[in-house]
Amino acid sequence: MPYDPNDPLKDRITDIGPRYFRDFFPPVIEKNFGKWLYHEILEPGVLVHVAESGDEIYTVRVGAARLMSIELLREICDVADKHCNGYLRFTTRNNVEFLLDSKDKVKPLLDDLKGRKFDGGSNKFPVGGTGAGITNIVHTQGWAHCHTPAIDASGVVKAVMDGIYDEFGNMRLPAPVRVSLACCLNMCGAVHCSDIAILGIHRKPPMIDHEWIDKLCELPLAIAACPTAAIKPAKTEAGGKTLEVNADRCMFCGNCYTMCAAMPLADELGSGIAILVGGKLSNRMSRPKFSKVVIPFIPNEPPRWPSTVNAVKKIVDVYAKDAKKYERLGDWAARIGWERFFEKTEIPFTHHLIDDYRFAYTTWRTSTQFKF
Amino acid sequence: MAKRNTPMLDELEKGPWPSFVSDIKQQIKGKQVLKEAPEDLLGVLELSYEDKITHWKHGGIVGVFGYGGGVIGRYCDQPQNFPGVAHFHTVRVNQPTAKYYTSEFLRSLCDVWEKHGSGLTNMHGSTGDIVFLGTTTDHLEPLFFDLTHNLNQDLGGSGSNLRTPSACLGKSRCEFACYDSQEACFNMTNEYQDELHRPAFPYKFKFKFDACPNGCVASIARSDMSVIGTWKDDIRIDQAAVKAYVGGELKPNAGAHAGRDWGKFDINKEVIDLCPTNCMSWDGSKLTINNRECTRCMHCLNVMPRALRIGTETGASVLFGAKAPILEGAQMATLTVPFLPMESPFSELKELIEKVWEWWMEEGKNRERLGELIQRKSMQEFLRVIELDPDPRMVLEPRSNPYIFWKEEEVEGGWTRDIVEYRKKHQR
């Protein structure tokens, strides 16, 4: 019985929720649910989990661009059918995991994956993303689909992952390094606790579309949306209702634009990238931490964003050489001190890096304990 | 062959990492119903690369009957040049918890999306949903019909509602899982379908379920209610396996550092000295843990997964109020309930959620996240609402400012005094 456009509510089904996850478990997972004993990473991208029963499941993890065509998804299904009885999963960091029930299936799968490339030449299924290395960059929509971004997302991620590709397929860093990207301060991807965060920011106050604003927006909502109270009512020359922005108080969050489409603020020169480092969200050893801004602005440089790629590579390289085993990037920076972090990474420290928003004081140094 | 020139995007076909540009190009030859969409998406993206600015407009109100969320309207601001993506709405499809699939189900999703959209997806969006990227309004109802009738599959959340909950893979493949994070996530998703599909909240609300303090779904940083597995009793120790790590027969940290020669495993340097509470000792043949002092940071378990296991009295800690910076600045979740049993049907958790929502819906301002409300009204007020006694586990340290908001009923004799009586003893 297909959909009937003349009677759209006929036999309607709603609120059934997602499919039950256990319907998609490989038998070995169903059998050993809650009875896993330990795991090992056999090589980058290849894991084995061993159950109390002695059963094993092998996982081959591959990176993906997140933005995927159904042609590619069908190829992923082909691979899963050929090697792992059709069982696979995705990780929270947009990797694909092929799930195998025996060790002898691993090598044929790895060999198969190695040979699959896009027409343009890039790998379809790079293997890695495990242990003390760099796994896939989680990211938002950027210029491919979003209305508020300061930067692209998929393109920056592609360029950065090309730049740090060797760390995806290796496990030679002191600890995992999680790189994340959000294309504006809304942070759909919540990148604020990443080892390295690539964040789109705006630097110009919103423009006001005076002719349309009263037709497009609820003006009080736009006023209320501003966290610094920088927006107030105004009149156009013709006497119509409009808004006015106190530019000195604007910190370019874009929240007004989210509430009111007649206040666009993205700009070719004004918008670009900030780099934050040192966040983590695991409770391992030290507490979860926010990332801190270390580069306040890098211009948009499509198509390959070289300054951003180089900044990420430089931070990773210095950290890799200097940190101790198990030490996350933020714990390393805290141990050596931020004065040393800027020295070693050769990143200039500017006034933009001293907090001047709410709770700024908690980040100032209230001690004579510092390093020359 | 593409009909549009995209010289800048073509640069992104180079390099080893999977190219989304190459992938979109292969969909140009696909059988998707919106034939021109992949090509025009590349076209408009190329234009953004030239202009260094997005060409997408605010979403309008689109959706399926009876739902206020799940579909996000999206329109191109150059529709005349890119008619294939003039209307390009996103559909959020509620992912199977922890994102396990069979190829059969994944193919059926592809088939539905071929029939009703652009053939492009995000696997997955940041909140966890399967994202169908780009369709037109007239396809929304038929798509929803096919999803529900043929695939037994519902949409996810968007707007000021409960966002699609997500969980780590928990007990399905992890030895550290302290509770069944997947079952909890699935159960809550179904329990609160109304809140998920019909926006009635001040702003978005996210649940996320991490089965242990390693936090693989990042719940502590990005969910209004973060449920993190933990245990109360002792870490189980296999002393023979500890010796095997010390002796080099077992690889530390499950082999996570195998790409570099860090030297021989040194249990003192790599475990004992790195314990944040110094609650462990190694006398050369026996590992001892003073479990009462352990804060369950997971480091020793991560380093020696074959020797150490989580305890058996397991449950979860519940934290509230995490969010990204918009509006009041980023917040990490605050530990509120140190330990909650987490057995299905998760009644204690539901009771807690409903108290929190009632308060937030009553007191929260438009676009005020729970964490911001807690800051505005105080943690004490929040604890009163959820009927929980204060506990030193909820703070890093007690307050340092003594500006305490005493309530009248807490002060002997109340606040009403007589100025005339006062003046009898104290001249003006």
PDB file of N, CA, C and O in Angstrom, chain A residues 226-253:
ATOM      1  N   CYS A 226      20.435  38.732  22.062  1.00  0.00           N
ATOM      2  CA  CYS A 226      21.814  39.211  22.182  1.00  0.00           C
ATOM      3  C   CYS A 226      22.325  39.044  23.608  1.00  0.00           C
ATOM      4  O   CYS A 226      21.784  39.621  24.545  1.00  0.00           O
ATOM      5  N   PRO A 227      23.395  38.267  23.795  1.00  0.00           N
ATOM      6  CA  PRO A 227      23.887  38.038  25.152  1.00  0.00           C
ATOM      7  C   PRO A 227      24.572  39.253  25.767  1.00  0.00           C
ATOM      8  O   PRO A 227      24.793  39.297  26.971  1.00  0.00           O
ATOM      9  N   THR A 228      24.920  40.265  24.963  1.00  0.00           N
ATOM     10  CA  THR A 228      25.563  41.451  25.534  1.00  0.00           C
ATOM     11  C   THR A 228      24.649  42.675  25.485  1.00  0.00           C
ATOM     12  O   THR A 228      25.106  43.795  25.710  1.00  0.00           O
ATOM     13  N   ALA A 229      23.395  42.452  25.164  1.00  0.00           N
ATOM     14  CA  ALA A 229      22.417  43.553  25.090  1.00  0.00           C
ATOM     15  C   ALA A 229      22.882  44.673  24.148  1.00  0.00           C
ATOM     16  O   ALA A 229      22.765  45.858  24.452  1.00  0.00           O
ATOM     17  N   ALA A 230      23.416  44.296  23.016  1.00  0.00           N
ATOM     18  CA  ALA A 230      23.946  45.279  22.070  1.00  0.00           C
ATOM     19  C   ALA A 230      22.910  45.705  21.024  1.00  0.00           C
ATOM     20  O   ALA A 230      23.198  46.547  20.182  1.00  0.00           O
ATOM     21  N   ILE A 231      21.720  45.126  21.077  1.00  0.00           N
ATOM     22  CA  ILE A 231      20.721  45.420  20.046  1.00  0.00           C
ATOM     23  C   ILE A 231      19.566  46.207  20.665  1.00  0.00           C
ATOM     24  O   ILE A 231      19.074  45.844  21.735  1.00  0.00           O
ATOM     25  N   LYS A 232      19.165  47.281  19.997  1.00  0.00           N
ATOM     26  CA  LYS A 232      18.016  48.042  20.523  1.00  0.00           C
ATOM     27  C   LYS A 232      17.106  48.463  19.372  1.00  0.00           C
ATOM     28  O   LYS A 232      17.529  48.490  18.209  1.00  0.00           O
ATOM     29  N   PRO A 233      15.863  48.816  19.687  1.00  0.00           N
ATOM     30  CA  PRO A 233      14.920  49.211  18.641  1.00  0.00           C
ATOM     31  C   PRO A 233      15.351  50.525  18.003  1.00  0.00           C
ATOM     32  O   PRO A 233      15.983  51.364  18.649  1.00  0.00           O
ATOM     33  N   ALA A 234      14.981  50.734  16.753  1.00  0.00           N
ATOM     34  CA  ALA A 234      15.300  51.985  16.055  1.00  0.00           C
ATOM     35  C   ALA A 234      14.216  52.233  15.006  1.00  0.00           C
ATOM     36  O   ALA A 234      13.338  51.386  14.791  1.00  0.00           O
ATOM     37  N   LYS A 235      14.270  53.401  14.387  1.00  0.00           N
ATOM     38  CA  LYS A 235      13.310  53.749  13.320  1.00  0.00           C
ATOM     39  C   LYS A 235      14.085  53.955  12.015  1.00  0.00           C
ATOM     40  O   LYS A 235      15.191  54.495  12.030  1.00  0.00           O
ATOM     41  N   THR A 236      13.507  53.536  10.933  1.00  0.00           N
ATOM     42  CA  THR A 236      14.109  53.853   9.634  1.00  0.00           C
ATOM     43  C   THR A 236      13.756  55.302   9.284  1.00  0.00           C
ATOM     44  O   THR A 236      12.903  55.910   9.930  1.00  0.00           O
ATOM     45  N   GLU A 237      14.432  55.827   8.269  1.00  0.00           N
ATOM     46  CA  GLU A 237      14.135  57.205   7.858  1.00  0.00           C
ATOM     47  C   GLU A 237      12.676  57.362   7.470  1.00  0.00           C
ATOM     48  O   GLU A 237      12.071  58.401   7.679  1.00  0.00           O
ATOM     49  N   ALA A 238      12.124  56.295   6.911  1.00  0.00           N
ATOM     50  CA  ALA A 238      10.717  56.344   6.514  1.00  0.00           C
ATOM     51  C   ALA A 238       9.771  56.131   7.696  1.00  0.00           C
ATOM     52  O   ALA A 238       8.558  56.103   7.530  1.00  0.00           O
ATOM     53  N   GLY A 239      10.345  55.961   8.891  1.00  0.00           N
ATOM     54  CA  GLY A 239       9.503  55.811  10.082  1.00  0.00           C
ATOM     55  C   GLY A 239       9.151  54.379  10.418  1.00  0.00           C
ATOM     56  O   GLY A 239       8.380  54.133  11.335  1.00  0.00           O
ATOM     57  N   GLY A 240       9.722  53.431   9.680  1.00  0.00           N
ATOM     58  CA  GLY A 240       9.413  52.026   9.952  1.00  0.00           C
ATOM     59  C   GLY A 240      10.221  51.490  11.123  1.00  0.00           C
ATOM     60  O   GLY A 240      11.207  52.087  11.555  1.00  0.00           O
ATOM     61  N   LYS A 241       9.762  50.345  11.637  1.00  0.00           N
ATOM     62  CA  LYS A 241      10.470  49.730  12.764  1.00  0.00           C
ATOM     63  C   LYS A 241      11.708  48.990  12.265  1.00  0.00           C
ATOM     64  O   LYS A 241      11.655  48.255  11.272  1.00  0.00           O
ATOM     65  N   THR A 242      12.808  49.174  12.986  1.00  0.00           N
ATOM     66  CA  THR A 242      14.004  48.404  12.673  1.00  0.00           C
ATOM     67  C   THR A 242      14.831  48.249  13.947  1.00  0.00           C
ATOM     68  O   THR A 242      14.354  48.552  15.052  1.00  0.00           O
ATOM     69  N   LEU A 243      16.053  47.746  13.808  1.00  0.00           N
ATOM     70  CA  LEU A 243      16.934  47.554  14.960  1.00  0.00           C
ATOM     71  C   LEU A 243      18.258  48.268  14.709  1.00  0.00           C
ATOM     72  O   LEU A 243      18.602  48.603  13.571  1.00  0.00           O
ATOM     73  N   GLU A 244      18.992  48.442  15.806  1.00  0.00           N
ATOM     74  CA  GLU A 244      20.302  49.069  15.718  1.00  0.00           C
ATOM     75  C   GLU A 244      21.260  48.234  16.563  1.00  0.00           C
ATOM     76  O   GLU A 244      20.884  47.764  17.639  1.00  0.00           O
ATOM     77  N   VAL A 245      22.478  48.045  16.064  1.00  0.00           N
ATOM     78  CA  VAL A 245      23.452  47.241  16.809  1.00  0.00           C
ATOM     79  C   VAL A 245      24.566  48.151  17.311  1.00  0.00           C
ATOM     80  O   VAL A 245      25.154  48.907  16.550  1.00  0.00           O
ATOM     81  N   ASN A 246      24.825  48.072  18.614  1.00  0.00           N
ATOM     82  CA  ASN A 246      25.975  48.756  19.189  1.00  0.00           C
ATOM     83  C   ASN A 246      27.201  47.895  18.894  1.00  0.00           C
ATOM     84  O   ASN A 246      27.478  46.910  19.587  1.00  0.00           O
ATOM     85  N   ALA A 247      27.937  48.278  17.861  1.00  0.00           N
ATOM     86  CA  ALA A 247      29.010  47.419  17.355  1.00  0.00           C
ATOM     87  C   ALA A 247      30.090  47.162  18.398  1.00  0.00           C
ATOM     88  O   ALA A 247      30.692  46.086  18.421  1.00  0.00           O
ATOM     89  N   ASP A 248      30.337  48.130  19.286  1.00  0.00           N
ATOM     90  CA  ASP A 248      31.390  47.949  20.295  1.00  0.00           C
ATOM     91  C   ASP A 248      31.083  46.815  21.268  1.00  0.00           C
ATOM     92  O   ASP A 248      31.974  46.274  21.907  1.00  0.00           O
ATOM     93  N   ARG A 249      29.797  46.505  21.410  1.00  0.00           N
ATOM     94  CA  ARG A 249      29.431  45.444  22.352  1.00  0.00           C
ATOM     95  C   ARG A 249      29.239  44.101  21.671  1.00  0.00           C
ATOM     96  O   ARG A 249      28.972  43.100  22.344  1.00  0.00           O
ATOM     97  N   CYS A 250      29.335  44.071  20.368  1.00  0.00           N
ATOM     98  CA  CYS A 250      29.070  42.830  19.633  1.00  0.00           C
ATOM     99  C   CYS A 250      30.281  41.910  19.722  1.00  0.00           C
ATOM    100  O   CYS A 250      31.401  42.335  19.459  1.00  0.00           O
ATOM    101  N   MET A 251      30.045  40.645  20.123  1.00  0.00           N
ATOM    102  CA  MET A 251      31.162  39.696  20.078  1.00  0.00           C
ATOM    103  C   MET A 251      30.903  38.625  19.020  1.00  0.00           C
ATOM    104  O   MET A 251      31.452  37.552  19.052  1.00  0.00           O
ATOM    105  N   PHE A 252      30.047  38.974  18.057  1.00  0.00           N
ATOM    106  CA  PHE A 252      29.949  38.256  16.785  1.00  0.00           C
ATOM    107  C   PHE A 252      29.499  36.795  16.925  1.00  0.00           C
ATOM    108  O   PHE A 252      29.943  35.934  16.178  1.00  0.00           O
ATOM    109  N   CYS A 253      28.635  36.553  17.918  1.00  0.00           N
ATOM    110  CA  CYS A 253      28.195  35.173  18.145  1.00  0.00           C
ATOM    111  C   CYS A 253      27.216  34.708  17.076  1.00  0.00           C
ATOM    112  O   CYS A 253      27.051  33.514  16.864  1.00  0.00           O
TER     113      CYS A 253
END
